[in-house]
Tab-separated table of C-alpha atoms and ligand atoms in Angstrom:
chain	number	residue	atom	x	y	z
A	112	UNK	CA	-33.930	-75.068	-68.108
A	113	UNK	CA	-35.114	-76.637	-71.352
A	114	UNK	CA	-37.235	-79.754	-71.262
A	115	UNK	CA	-36.652	-83.196	-72.658
A	116	UNK	CA	-39.479	-84.527	-74.802
A	117	UNK	CA	-42.129	-86.657	-73.041
A	118	UNK	CA	-43.192	-89.900	-74.654
A	119	UNK	CA	-46.401	-91.673	-73.666
A	120	UNK	CA	-46.162	-95.470	-74.016
A	121	UNK	CA	-49.341	-97.552	-73.993
A	122	UNK	CA	-49.071	-101.327	-73.921
A	123	UNK	CA	-50.892	-103.975	-71.919
A	124	UNK	CA	-47.691	-106.008	-71.567
A	125	UNK	CA	-45.927	-104.717	-68.506
A	126	UNK	CA	-42.634	-106.284	-69.547
A	127	UNK	CA	-42.846	-104.309	-72.763
A	128	UNK	CA	-43.609	-101.120	-70.823
A	129	UNK	CA	-40.561	-101.621	-68.624
A	130	UNK	CA	-38.328	-102.364	-71.587
A	131	UNK	CA	-39.485	-99.304	-73.529
A	132	UNK	CA	-39.269	-97.136	-70.433
A	133	UNK	CA	-35.634	-98.074	-69.998
A	134	UNK	CA	-34.775	-97.627	-73.664
A	135	UNK	CA	-36.385	-94.183	-73.860
A	136	UNK	CA	-34.605	-93.111	-70.693
A	137	UNK	CA	-31.325	-94.098	-72.275
A	138	UNK	CA	-32.154	-91.761	-75.199
A	139	UNK	CA	-32.666	-88.960	-72.623
A	140	UNK	CA	-36.394	-88.822	-73.238
A	141	UNK	CA	-39.035	-88.819	-70.522
A	142	UNK	CA	-41.221	-91.931	-70.631
A	143	UNK	CA	-44.727	-91.838	-69.200
A	144	UNK	CA	-46.442	-95.213	-69.166
A	145	UNK	CA	-49.935	-96.636	-69.115
A	146	UNK	CA	-51.080	-100.243	-69.403
A	147	UNK	CA	-54.528	-99.309	-70.702
A	148	UNK	CA	-56.229	-96.885	-73.066
A	149	UNK	CA	-58.577	-95.217	-70.563
A	150	UNK	CA	-55.720	-94.011	-68.361
A	151	UNK	CA	-53.725	-93.078	-71.452
A	152	UNK	CA	-56.479	-90.747	-72.620
A	153	UNK	CA	-56.516	-89.057	-69.248
A	154	UNK	CA	-52.767	-88.555	-69.403
A	155	UNK	CA	-53.104	-87.046	-72.880
A	156	UNK	CA	-55.738	-84.646	-71.559
A	157	UNK	CA	-53.615	-83.434	-68.669
A	158	UNK	CA	-49.988	-83.774	-69.706
A	159	UNK	CA	-47.937	-82.361	-72.520
A	160	UNK	CA	-46.892	-85.328	-74.639
A	161	UNK	CA	-44.578	-85.082	-77.642
A	162	UNK	CA	-44.959	-88.580	-79.102
A	163	UNK	CA	-47.506	-91.324	-78.456
A	164	UNK	CA	-46.349	-94.941	-78.740
A	165	UNK	CA	-49.125	-97.498	-78.647
A	166	UNK	CA	-49.763	-101.185	-79.009
A	167	UNK	CA	-52.819	-102.289	-81.021
A	168	UNK	CA	-54.171	-105.447	-79.441
A	169	UNK	CA	-55.145	-104.690	-75.881
A	170	UNK	CA	-58.024	-106.033	-73.798
A	171	UNK	CA	-61.008	-103.742	-73.208
A	172	UNK	CA	-60.260	-100.671	-75.322
A	173	UNK	CA	-58.020	-101.259	-78.342
A	174	UNK	CA	-55.096	-99.228	-79.598
A	175	UNK	CA	-57.050	-98.389	-82.742
A	176	UNK	CA	-59.559	-96.497	-80.657
A	177	UNK	CA	-56.778	-94.628	-78.899
A	178	UNK	CA	-55.270	-93.647	-82.248
A	179	UNK	CA	-58.615	-92.455	-83.514
A	180	UNK	CA	-59.158	-90.423	-80.363
A	181	UNK	CA	-55.679	-88.946	-80.347
A	182	UNK	CA	-55.711	-87.950	-83.998
A	183	UNK	CA	-59.087	-86.236	-83.562
A	184	UNK	CA	-58.271	-84.363	-80.347
A	185	UNK	CA	-54.517	-83.863	-80.621
A	186	UNK	CA	-54.073	-83.335	-84.316
A	187	UNK	CA	-50.366	-82.517	-84.067
A	188	UNK	CA	-49.394	-85.446	-81.862
A	189	UNK	CA	-47.177	-87.929	-83.757
A	190	UNK	CA	-48.160	-91.555	-83.221
A	191	UNK	CA	-45.920	-94.602	-83.411
A	192	UNK	CA	-47.627	-97.984	-83.482
A	193	UNK	CA	-45.895	-101.059	-82.113
A	194	UNK	CA	-47.540	-104.349	-82.760
A	195	UNK	CA	-46.736	-108.001	-82.466
A	196	UNK	CA	-48.903	-109.142	-85.349
A	197	UNK	CA	-47.520	-108.068	-88.695
A	198	UNK	CA	-50.755	-107.847	-90.570
A	199	UNK	CA	-50.915	-105.629	-93.597
A	200	UNK	CA	-54.561	-104.805	-93.171
A	201	UNK	CA	-54.156	-103.509	-89.604
A	202	UNK	CA	-51.061	-101.602	-90.584
A	203	UNK	CA	-52.861	-99.830	-93.413
A	204	UNK	CA	-55.838	-99.245	-91.192
A	205	UNK	CA	-53.906	-97.584	-88.338
A	206	UNK	CA	-51.988	-95.467	-90.821
A	207	UNK	CA	-55.315	-94.258	-92.166
A	208	UNK	CA	-56.437	-93.447	-88.633
A	209	UNK	CA	-53.456	-91.180	-88.125
A	210	UNK	CA	-50.437	-93.224	-87.073
A	211	UNK	CA	-47.225	-92.034	-88.689
A	212	UNK	CA	-44.855	-94.907	-87.988
A	213	UNK	CA	-45.211	-98.634	-87.494
A	214	UNK	CA	-42.763	-100.983	-85.774
A	215	UNK	CA	-43.262	-104.732	-85.671
A	216	UNK	CA	-42.330	-106.402	-82.377
A	217	UNK	CA	-39.672	-107.403	-81.609
A	218	UNK	CA	-37.598	-104.412	-82.694
A	219	UNK	CA	-34.145	-103.260	-81.719
A	220	UNK	CA	-33.311	-100.299	-79.546
A	221	UNK	CA	-31.814	-98.574	-82.605
A	222	UNK	CA	-34.981	-99.049	-84.611
A	223	UNK	CA	-36.990	-97.581	-81.782
A	224	UNK	CA	-34.642	-94.634	-81.465
A	225	UNK	CA	-34.777	-93.891	-85.152
A	226	UNK	CA	-38.562	-94.070	-85.266
A	227	UNK	CA	-39.095	-91.886	-82.194
A	228	UNK	CA	-36.585	-89.226	-83.200
A	229	UNK	CA	-38.002	-89.053	-86.708
A	230	UNK	CA	-41.355	-88.168	-85.140
A	231	UNK	CA	-40.160	-85.554	-82.684
A	232	UNK	CA	-41.005	-82.017	-83.727
A	233	UNK	CA	-37.935	-80.140	-84.887
A	234	UNK	CA	-38.172	-77.512	-82.120
A	235	UNK	CA	-37.802	-80.142	-79.412
A	236	UNK	CA	-34.688	-81.522	-81.054
A	237	UNK	CA	-33.151	-78.078	-81.294
A	238	UNK	CA	-33.916	-77.429	-77.659
A	239	UNK	CA	-32.146	-80.648	-76.802
A	240	UNK	CA	-28.979	-79.521	-78.540
A	241	UNK	CA	-28.904	-76.046	-77.046
A	242	UNK	CA	-29.100	-77.137	-73.457
A	243	UNK	CA	-25.535	-76.785	-72.291
A	244	UNK	CA	-25.727	-74.436	-69.356
A	245	UNK	CA	-26.553	-76.707	-66.468
A	246	UNK	CA	-27.852	-75.431	-63.183
A	247	UNK	CA	-26.170	-77.211	-60.334
A	248	UNK	CA	-29.108	-76.852	-58.040
A	249	UNK	CA	-32.856	-76.868	-58.404
A	250	UNK	CA	-35.261	-75.783	-55.684
A	251	UNK	CA	-32.650	-76.383	-52.987
A	252	UNK	CA	-31.630	-79.751	-54.401
A	253	UNK	CA	-27.905	-79.838	-55.083
A	254	UNK	CA	-26.880	-81.882	-58.098
A	255	UNK	CA	-24.530	-81.191	-60.965
A	256	UNK	CA	-23.996	-84.840	-61.918
A	257	UNK	CA	-25.606	-85.846	-65.218
A	258	UNK	CA	-28.030	-88.147	-63.403
A	259	UNK	CA	-29.350	-85.341	-61.213
A	260	UNK	CA	-29.550	-83.012	-64.194
A	261	UNK	CA	-31.784	-85.529	-65.967
A	262	UNK	CA	-33.926	-85.689	-62.865
A	263	UNK	CA	-34.329	-81.906	-62.742
A	264	UNK	CA	-35.492	-81.928	-66.351
A	265	UNK	CA	-38.100	-84.563	-65.589
A	266	UNK	CA	-39.338	-82.572	-62.602
A	267	UNK	CA	-39.686	-79.513	-64.821
A	268	UNK	CA	-41.886	-81.603	-67.109
A	269	UNK	CA	-44.318	-82.473	-64.308
A	270	UNK	CA	-45.011	-78.815	-63.588
A	271	UNK	CA	-48.410	-78.392	-65.134
A	272	UNK	CA	-49.910	-81.855	-64.863
A	273	UNK	CA	-51.000	-84.131	-62.075
A	274	UNK	CA	-49.592	-87.405	-63.354
A	275	UNK	CA	-48.778	-89.878	-60.601
A	276	UNK	CA	-45.086	-90.174	-59.753
A	277	UNK	CA	-43.151	-92.956	-58.064
A	278	UNK	CA	-39.831	-91.934	-56.524
A	279	UNK	CA	-37.432	-94.743	-55.784
A	280	UNK	CA	-33.994	-94.597	-54.250
A	281	UNK	CA	-31.993	-95.816	-51.280
A	282	UNK	CA	-32.491	-94.297	-47.869
A	283	UNK	CA	-31.182	-90.736	-47.582
A	284	UNK	CA	-30.979	-90.040	-51.329
A	285	UNK	CA	-33.467	-87.161	-51.100
A	286	UNK	CA	-36.833	-88.686	-52.023
A	287	UNK	CA	-38.853	-86.450	-49.734
A	288	UNK	CA	-36.880	-83.380	-50.756
A	289	UNK	CA	-37.688	-84.149	-54.390
A	290	UNK	CA	-41.375	-84.796	-53.690
A	291	UNK	CA	-41.598	-81.350	-52.085
A	292	UNK	CA	-39.702	-79.737	-54.950
A	293	UNK	CA	-42.130	-81.271	-57.457
A	294	UNK	CA	-45.073	-79.815	-55.588
A	295	UNK	CA	-43.656	-76.360	-54.913
A	296	UNK	CA	-42.425	-76.060	-58.482
A	297	UNK	CA	-45.824	-76.991	-59.909
A	298	UNK	CA	-48.666	-74.791	-61.114
A	299	UNK	CA	-50.700	-75.857	-58.084
A	300	UNK	CA	-48.078	-75.043	-55.464
A	301	UNK	CA	-50.581	-72.830	-53.632
A	302	UNK	CA	-52.638	-75.947	-52.838
A	303	UNK	CA	-51.645	-78.201	-49.921
A	304	UNK	CA	-48.749	-80.646	-49.868
A	305	UNK	CA	-49.741	-83.463	-47.526
A	306	UNK	CA	-47.006	-85.937	-46.542
A	307	UNK	CA	-48.029	-89.284	-45.050
A	308	UNK	CA	-45.551	-91.847	-43.783
A	309	UNK	CA	-47.327	-95.136	-44.468
A	310	UNK	CA	-44.799	-96.993	-42.326
A	311	UNK	CA	-45.423	-94.896	-39.232
A	312	UNK	CA	-49.208	-95.163	-38.924
A	313	UNK	CA	-50.583	-98.337	-37.282
A	314	UNK	CA	-52.564	-100.635	-39.590
A	315	UNK	CA	-55.815	-100.148	-37.726
A	316	UNK	CA	-55.660	-96.371	-38.071
A	317	UNK	CA	-54.275	-95.814	-41.529
A	318	UNK	CA	-57.557	-96.221	-43.402
A	319	UNK	CA	-59.343	-93.600	-41.374
A	320	UNK	CA	-56.316	-91.310	-41.564
A	321	UNK	CA	-56.226	-91.586	-45.350
A	322	UNK	CA	-59.898	-91.686	-46.204
A	323	UNK	CA	-61.498	-90.015	-43.158
A	324	UNK	CA	-64.467	-91.206	-41.104
A	325	UNK	CA	-67.861	-90.086	-39.880
A	326	UNK	CA	-68.716	-89.758	-36.229
A	327	UNK	CA	-69.646	-93.060	-34.611
A	328	UNK	CA	-68.441	-95.237	-37.496
A	329	UNK	CA	-66.151	-97.138	-35.093
A	330	UNK	CA	-65.219	-96.976	-31.421
A	331	UNK	CA	-63.126	-93.893	-31.000
A	332	UNK	CA	-64.621	-92.014	-33.940
A	333	UNK	CA	-65.926	-89.232	-31.725
A	334	UNK	CA	-66.235	-86.644	-34.467
A	335	UNK	CA	-66.320	-86.402	-38.257
A	336	UNK	CA	-62.906	-86.270	-39.787
A	337	UNK	CA	-61.618	-85.660	-43.289
A	338	UNK	CA	-58.793	-87.882	-44.422
A	339	UNK	CA	-55.463	-86.990	-45.996
A	340	UNK	CA	-56.859	-87.561	-49.493
A	341	UNK	CA	-59.421	-84.829	-49.009
A	342	UNK	CA	-56.976	-82.612	-47.167
A	343	UNK	CA	-54.686	-82.726	-50.201
A	344	UNK	CA	-57.531	-81.917	-52.639
A	345	UNK	CA	-56.225	-79.852	-55.606
A	346	UNK	CA	-52.657	-80.305	-54.326
A	347	UNK	CA	-50.263	-83.182	-53.716
A	348	UNK	CA	-50.574	-86.249	-51.494
A	349	UNK	CA	-47.160	-87.726	-50.721
A	350	UNK	CA	-47.369	-91.373	-49.648
A	351	UNK	CA	-43.953	-92.194	-48.241
A	352	UNK	CA	-42.752	-95.786	-47.656
A	353	UNK	CA	-45.567	-97.146	-49.813
A	354	UNK	CA	-44.137	-100.675	-49.527
A	355	UNK	CA	-45.331	-100.685	-45.908
A	356	UNK	CA	-48.980	-101.069	-46.810
A	357	UNK	CA	-51.140	-104.162	-46.308
A	358	UNK	CA	-52.713	-105.985	-49.242
A	359	UNK	CA	-56.071	-104.757	-48.008
A	360	UNK	CA	-55.023	-101.126	-48.048
A	361	UNK	CA	-53.373	-101.564	-51.453
A	362	UNK	CA	-56.710	-102.759	-52.864
A	363	UNK	CA	-58.450	-99.705	-51.416
A	364	UNK	CA	-55.807	-97.315	-52.728
A	365	UNK	CA	-56.170	-98.812	-56.170
A	366	UNK	CA	-59.909	-98.222	-56.102
A	367	UNK	CA	-59.558	-94.617	-54.938
A	368	UNK	CA	-57.012	-93.894	-57.643
A	369	UNK	CA	-59.083	-95.517	-60.379
A	370	UNK	CA	-62.347	-93.908	-59.379
A	371	UNK	CA	-60.898	-90.593	-58.237
A	372	UNK	CA	-63.203	-90.453	-55.303
A	373	UNK	CA	-62.984	-91.316	-51.626
A	374	UNK	CA	-65.614	-92.542	-49.239
A	375	UNK	CA	-65.076	-91.829	-45.572
A	376	UNK	CA	-65.432	-94.808	-43.246
A	377	UNK	CA	-69.101	-95.050	-42.279
A	378	UNK	CA	-70.200	-92.698	-45.032
A	379	UNK	CA	-72.478	-93.614	-47.896
A	380	UNK	CA	-71.536	-90.873	-50.309
A	381	UNK	CA	-68.242	-90.707	-52.138
A	382	UNK	CA	-66.446	-87.389	-52.686
A	383	UNK	CA	-64.577	-86.501	-55.862
A	384	UNK	CA	-60.889	-85.790	-55.449
A	385	UNK	CA	-58.511	-84.068	-57.800
A	386	UNK	CA	-54.893	-84.285	-56.744
A	387	UNK	CA	-51.447	-85.519	-57.613
A	388	UNK	CA	-50.209	-88.601	-55.836
A	389	UNK	CA	-46.482	-89.004	-55.310
A	390	UNK	CA	-45.278	-92.187	-53.670
A	391	UNK	CA	-41.804	-93.078	-52.474
A	392	UNK	CA	-40.084	-96.319	-51.647
A	393	UNK	CA	-36.569	-97.261	-50.635
A	394	UNK	CA	-37.145	-100.912	-51.396
A	395	UNK	CA	-37.489	-102.261	-54.908
A	396	UNK	CA	-41.230	-102.664	-55.458
A	397	UNK	CA	-40.648	-104.951	-58.419
A	398	UNK	CA	-39.047	-107.472	-56.037
A	399	UNK	CA	-42.040	-107.216	-53.720
A	400	UNK	CA	-44.350	-107.832	-56.664
A	401	UNK	CA	-42.400	-110.993	-57.522
A	402	UNK	CA	-42.824	-112.161	-53.934
A	403	UNK	CA	-46.541	-111.394	-54.034
A	404	UNK	CA	-46.251	-108.634	-51.438
A	405	UNK	CA	-47.198	-105.697	-53.609
A	406	UNK	CA	-50.037	-105.458	-56.118
A	407	UNK	CA	-48.805	-105.190	-59.650
A	408	UNK	CA	-51.894	-103.308	-60.840
A	409	UNK	CA	-51.406	-100.679	-58.119
A	410	UNK	CA	-47.725	-100.385	-59.030
A	411	UNK	CA	-48.704	-99.497	-62.592
A	412	UNK	CA	-51.128	-96.833	-61.399
A	413	UNK	CA	-48.421	-95.324	-59.181
A	414	UNK	CA	-45.505	-95.603	-61.572
A	415	UNK	CA	-46.820	-93.486	-64.443
A	416	UNK	CA	-43.754	-91.293	-64.153
A	417	UNK	CA	-40.759	-92.977	-62.613
A	418	UNK	CA	-38.046	-91.046	-60.811
A	419	UNK	CA	-35.069	-93.030	-59.683
A	420	UNK	CA	-32.613	-91.190	-57.477
A	421	UNK	CA	-29.196	-92.809	-57.784
A	422	UNK	CA	-27.200	-93.521	-54.625
A	423	UNK	CA	-24.552	-90.926	-53.766
A	424	UNK	CA	-21.679	-93.321	-54.589
A	425	UNK	CA	-22.866	-93.320	-58.218
A	426	UNK	CA	-22.690	-89.544	-58.555
A	427	UNK	CA	-19.268	-88.498	-57.372
A	428	UNK	CA	-19.684	-85.159	-59.092
A	429	UNK	CA	-22.252	-84.135	-56.484
A	430	UNK	CA	-20.039	-84.718	-53.459
A	431	UNK	CA	-18.038	-81.509	-53.545
A	432	UNK	CA	-21.033	-79.209	-54.168
A	433	UNK	CA	-22.958	-80.993	-51.403
A	434	UNK	CA	-20.082	-80.657	-48.925
A	435	UNK	CA	-19.823	-76.949	-49.722
A	436	UNK	CA	-23.572	-76.496	-49.444
A	437	UNK	CA	-23.780	-78.169	-46.020
A	438	UNK	CA	-20.606	-76.443	-44.846
A	439	UNK	CA	-22.181	-73.055	-45.605
A	440	UNK	CA	-25.562	-74.041	-44.264
A	441	UNK	CA	-24.345	-75.294	-40.885
A	442	UNK	CA	-21.656	-72.693	-40.314
A	443	UNK	CA	-24.343	-70.064	-40.769
A	444	UNK	CA	-26.702	-71.913	-38.488
A	445	UNK	CA	-24.082	-72.205	-35.731
A	446	UNK	CA	-22.715	-68.716	-36.284
A	447	UNK	CA	-19.263	-69.884	-37.303
A	448	UNK	CA	-16.918	-69.356	-40.217
A	449	UNK	CA	-17.144	-72.041	-42.927
A	450	UNK	CA	-14.503	-74.760	-42.548
A	451	UNK	CA	-11.522	-74.960	-44.880
A	452	UNK	CA	-11.592	-78.436	-46.314
A	453	UNK	CA	-8.419	-80.025	-47.688
A	454	UNK	CA	-8.571	-81.461	-51.243
A	455	UNK	CA	-7.616	-84.914	-49.909
A	456	UNK	CA	-10.785	-84.933	-47.859
A	457	UNK	CA	-12.917	-84.592	-50.970
A	458	UNK	CA	-11.016	-87.428	-52.654
A	459	UNK	CA	-11.581	-89.609	-49.603
A	460	UNK	CA	-15.271	-88.791	-49.686
A	461	UNK	CA	-15.420	-89.675	-53.365
A	462	UNK	CA	-13.997	-93.107	-52.591
A	463	UNK	CA	-16.348	-93.861	-49.734
A	464	UNK	CA	-19.592	-95.747	-50.404
A	465	UNK	CA	-22.012	-93.585	-48.369
A	466	UNK	CA	-24.517	-96.274	-47.345
A	467	UNK	CA	-26.624	-93.535	-45.718
A	468	UNK	CA	-26.296	-91.380	-48.855
A	469	UNK	CA	-26.794	-87.607	-48.654
A	470	UNK	CA	-28.233	-87.812	-45.138
A	471	UNK	CA	-24.989	-89.427	-43.904
A	472	UNK	CA	-22.878	-86.769	-45.626
A	473	UNK	CA	-25.050	-83.990	-44.237
A	474	UNK	CA	-24.776	-85.346	-40.677
A	475	UNK	CA	-21.011	-85.683	-40.991
A	476	UNK	CA	-20.534	-82.093	-42.180
A	477	UNK	CA	-22.845	-80.826	-39.479
A	478	UNK	CA	-20.755	-82.643	-36.864
A	479	UNK	CA	-17.504	-81.317	-38.315
A	480	UNK	CA	-18.822	-77.745	-38.263
A	481	UNK	CA	-19.827	-78.125	-34.625
A	482	UNK	CA	-16.588	-79.770	-33.492
A	483	UNK	CA	-13.957	-77.817	-35.421
A	484	UNK	CA	-13.140	-74.201	-36.023
A	485	UNK	CA	-10.835	-73.912	-38.930
A	486	UNK	CA	-9.272	-76.451	-41.249
A	487	UNK	CA	-10.360	-80.018	-41.912
A	488	UNK	CA	-7.773	-82.569	-43.034
A	489	UNK	CA	-7.822	-86.353	-43.078
A	490	UNK	CA	-7.102	-86.458	-39.316
A	491	UNK	CA	-10.509	-85.008	-38.579
A	492	UNK	CA	-12.335	-87.579	-40.744
A	493	UNK	CA	-13.747	-90.669	-38.987
A	494	UNK	CA	-11.661	-93.790	-39.498
A	495	UNK	CA	-14.412	-95.905	-41.115
A	496	UNK	CA	-14.702	-93.446	-43.977
A	497	UNK	CA	-10.974	-93.658	-44.671
A	498	UNK	CA	-10.659	-97.426	-44.430
A	499	UNK	CA	-13.810	-98.372	-46.222
A	500	UNK	CA	-11.994	-97.970	-49.523
A	501	UNK	CA	-10.616	-101.473	-48.976
A	502	UNK	CA	-13.853	-103.316	-48.372
A	503	UNK	CA	-15.648	-105.246	-51.069
A	504	UNK	CA	-18.906	-103.923	-52.482
A	505	UNK	CA	-21.988	-105.179	-50.698
A	506	UNK	CA	-24.151	-108.041	-51.943
A	507	UNK	CA	-24.482	-108.246	-55.706
A	508	UNK	CA	-23.536	-104.665	-56.524
A	509	UNK	CA	-20.218	-105.551	-58.128
A	510	UNK	CA	-18.460	-102.987	-60.231
A	511	UNK	CA	-16.897	-103.361	-63.637
A	512	UNK	CA	-13.169	-103.889	-63.993
A	513	UNK	CA	-12.841	-100.353	-65.330
A	514	UNK	CA	-14.667	-98.803	-62.364
A	515	UNK	CA	-12.507	-100.860	-60.056
A	516	UNK	CA	-9.374	-99.730	-61.820
A	517	UNK	CA	-10.367	-96.074	-61.501
A	518	UNK	CA	-10.995	-96.515	-57.779
A	519	UNK	CA	-7.708	-98.315	-57.276
A	520	UNK	CA	-5.747	-95.633	-59.120
A	521	UNK	CA	-7.442	-92.948	-57.023
A	522	UNK	CA	-6.553	-94.855	-53.891
A	523	UNK	CA	-2.893	-95.105	-54.833
A	524	UNK	CA	-2.818	-91.408	-55.725
A	525	UNK	CA	-4.344	-90.589	-52.384
A	526	UNK	CA	-1.691	-92.681	-50.675
A	527	UNK	CA	1.158	-90.802	-52.364
A	528	UNK	CA	-0.355	-87.380	-51.960
A	529	UNK	CA	-1.189	-87.019	-55.637
A	530	UNK	CA	2.461	-87.506	-56.621
A	531	UNK	CA	2.051	-89.064	-60.064
A	532	UNK	CA	5.642	-90.305	-60.381
A	533	UNK	CA	5.349	-92.221	-57.143
A	534	UNK	CA	1.905	-93.522	-58.065
A	535	UNK	CA	3.179	-94.729	-61.435
A	536	UNK	CA	6.007	-96.563	-59.659
A	537	UNK	CA	3.628	-98.358	-57.309
A	538	UNK	CA	1.302	-99.277	-60.170
A	539	UNK	CA	4.280	-100.370	-62.242
A	540	UNK	CA	3.208	-98.383	-65.291
A	541	UNK	CA	4.903	-95.399	-66.894
A	542	UNK	CA	3.745	-91.871	-66.180
A	543	UNK	CA	2.322	-91.450	-69.652
A	544	UNK	CA	0.029	-94.467	-69.245
A	545	UNK	CA	-1.083	-93.139	-65.883
A	546	UNK	CA	-1.852	-89.766	-67.443
A	547	UNK	CA	-3.909	-91.443	-70.167
A	548	UNK	CA	-5.836	-93.453	-67.603
A	549	UNK	CA	-6.513	-90.362	-65.526
A	550	UNK	CA	-8.059	-88.706	-68.537
B	669	ATP	N1	-29.483	-83.285	-53.544
B	669	ATP	C1	-29.609	-82.807	-52.286
B	669	ATP	N2	-29.299	-81.520	-52.007
B	669	ATP	C2	-29.412	-81.033	-50.753
B	669	ATP	N3	-29.830	-81.762	-49.712
B	669	ATP	C3	-30.157	-83.042	-49.917
B	669	ATP	C4	-30.072	-83.625	-51.208
B	669	ATP	N4	-30.468	-84.915	-51.133
B	669	ATP	C5	-30.799	-85.127	-49.852
B	669	ATP	N5	-30.613	-84.019	-49.109
B	669	ATP	C6	-30.826	-83.903	-47.662
B	669	ATP	O1	-30.564	-85.186	-47.098
B	669	ATP	C7	-31.489	-85.508	-46.096
B	669	ATP	C8	-32.224	-86.777	-46.458
B	669	ATP	O2	-33.099	-86.541	-47.542
B	669	ATP	P1	-34.584	-87.146	-47.592
B	669	ATP	O3	-35.197	-87.164	-46.250
B	669	ATP	O4	-35.328	-86.456	-48.676
B	669	ATP	O5	-34.200	-88.630	-48.014
B	669	ATP	P2	-35.128	-89.890	-48.304
B	669	ATP	O6	-34.713	-90.423	-49.631
B	669	ATP	O7	-36.556	-89.486	-48.135
B	669	ATP	O8	-34.664	-90.918	-47.192
B	669	ATP	P3	-35.485	-92.138	-46.485
B	669	ATP	O9	-35.644	-93.214	-47.505
B	669	ATP	O10	-34.585	-92.559	-45.383
B	669	ATP	O11	-36.773	-91.564	-46.021
B	669	ATP	C9	-32.411	-84.307	-45.963
B	669	ATP	O12	-31.931	-83.462	-44.924
B	669	ATP	C10	-32.293	-83.617	-47.310
B	669	ATP	O13	-32.553	-82.240	-47.203
B	670	MG	MG1	-37.959	-90.133	-46.729
């Protein structure tokens, strides 16, 4: 699989970082973000970056110093400067230091695109164009939809660095599966992968579990113990359900991440740690930040690389391959022949909203394999999956008129067994229009 180019964005304005992150993602590039120069330098040292985008005026260390550093140590790295103060002197100065392009804030998405693509080395652009043959699975993760393909490319890019990754996605979308794939696909896969469910460990124990303790440091500390951070040394620490951490723990995590060392409870000496941290959350951390329940500075340390796994209902293309995968998997496990699944069943699945995402689909197929021996038609499918087509989308996740139209047409087709003449009659349009719409 060929890689998409990685772009490092450095800006002290977090709104700007979010905006640029989204724009670069829409150009199919991989954004890596930092809100300060010190962290940015570390990312440059450890991660392959194709273009550096930096702001100039930042507290503590300025963008000019970053440009000077980058052009001395990474002579081939193209640099794009974005600045809010159009000042000729600074512009000339940063160009002298090694910046190749200069954009004055605010700029449009098109201007950004043009500037970034003009800086990308030609090889990377060629690679982009030649990538046609898509793999529909990666390390046991099934996904042929464009969104999953993008995700696989990003994972490939994390292979040889230890940049921190935040995985977000609804429950059952495969966050843990992806965290494991990142680790076992990396250059340090021989080192430990240590998963920790932050929501499952009681508040009074989590600190000693994470950081370790020395004997006698608190009642119950009957022996020395290393924490998960040290256990994951040189490998990957996976902090699942990161939203379930207290403000106090968040402050401690931030310190450990910034200083790259842990001190066991009751110990006086800190120990250096070198590892990748992956965190996962099925709630939107940005909302928690707005409510004051999650530290924004920690969020920016965790969200250097952002992986968002879309819900299953937004990647219909994955449903059939997933059904086939689980059908094979469970029929083998239960020593049975794979089920024959009727085409109408797939269509029904594609119209269902899958609130439990892939986990729900997996459980359903497992149950079907256990309960049935041969063919699966609509009769064998639970009623709620068939009727749910009628219900309104939950909360504020409304769909566009077009999406709604597509769903409605599919529903009518399903009703008349894919008979297009009948469907066209019900919809009161001619067959040609229906054919156009189906395209
Ligand atoms: N793309 C996929 N291909 C194959 N199996 C998948 C895929 N996505 C998820 N699964 C399977 O679905 C189940 C749920 O995945 P996982 O536990 O990784 O979800 P999660 O996002 O961590 O959920 P939660 O937020 O509830 O913890 C697992 O059995 C996993 O193997
Ligand atoms: Mg999980």
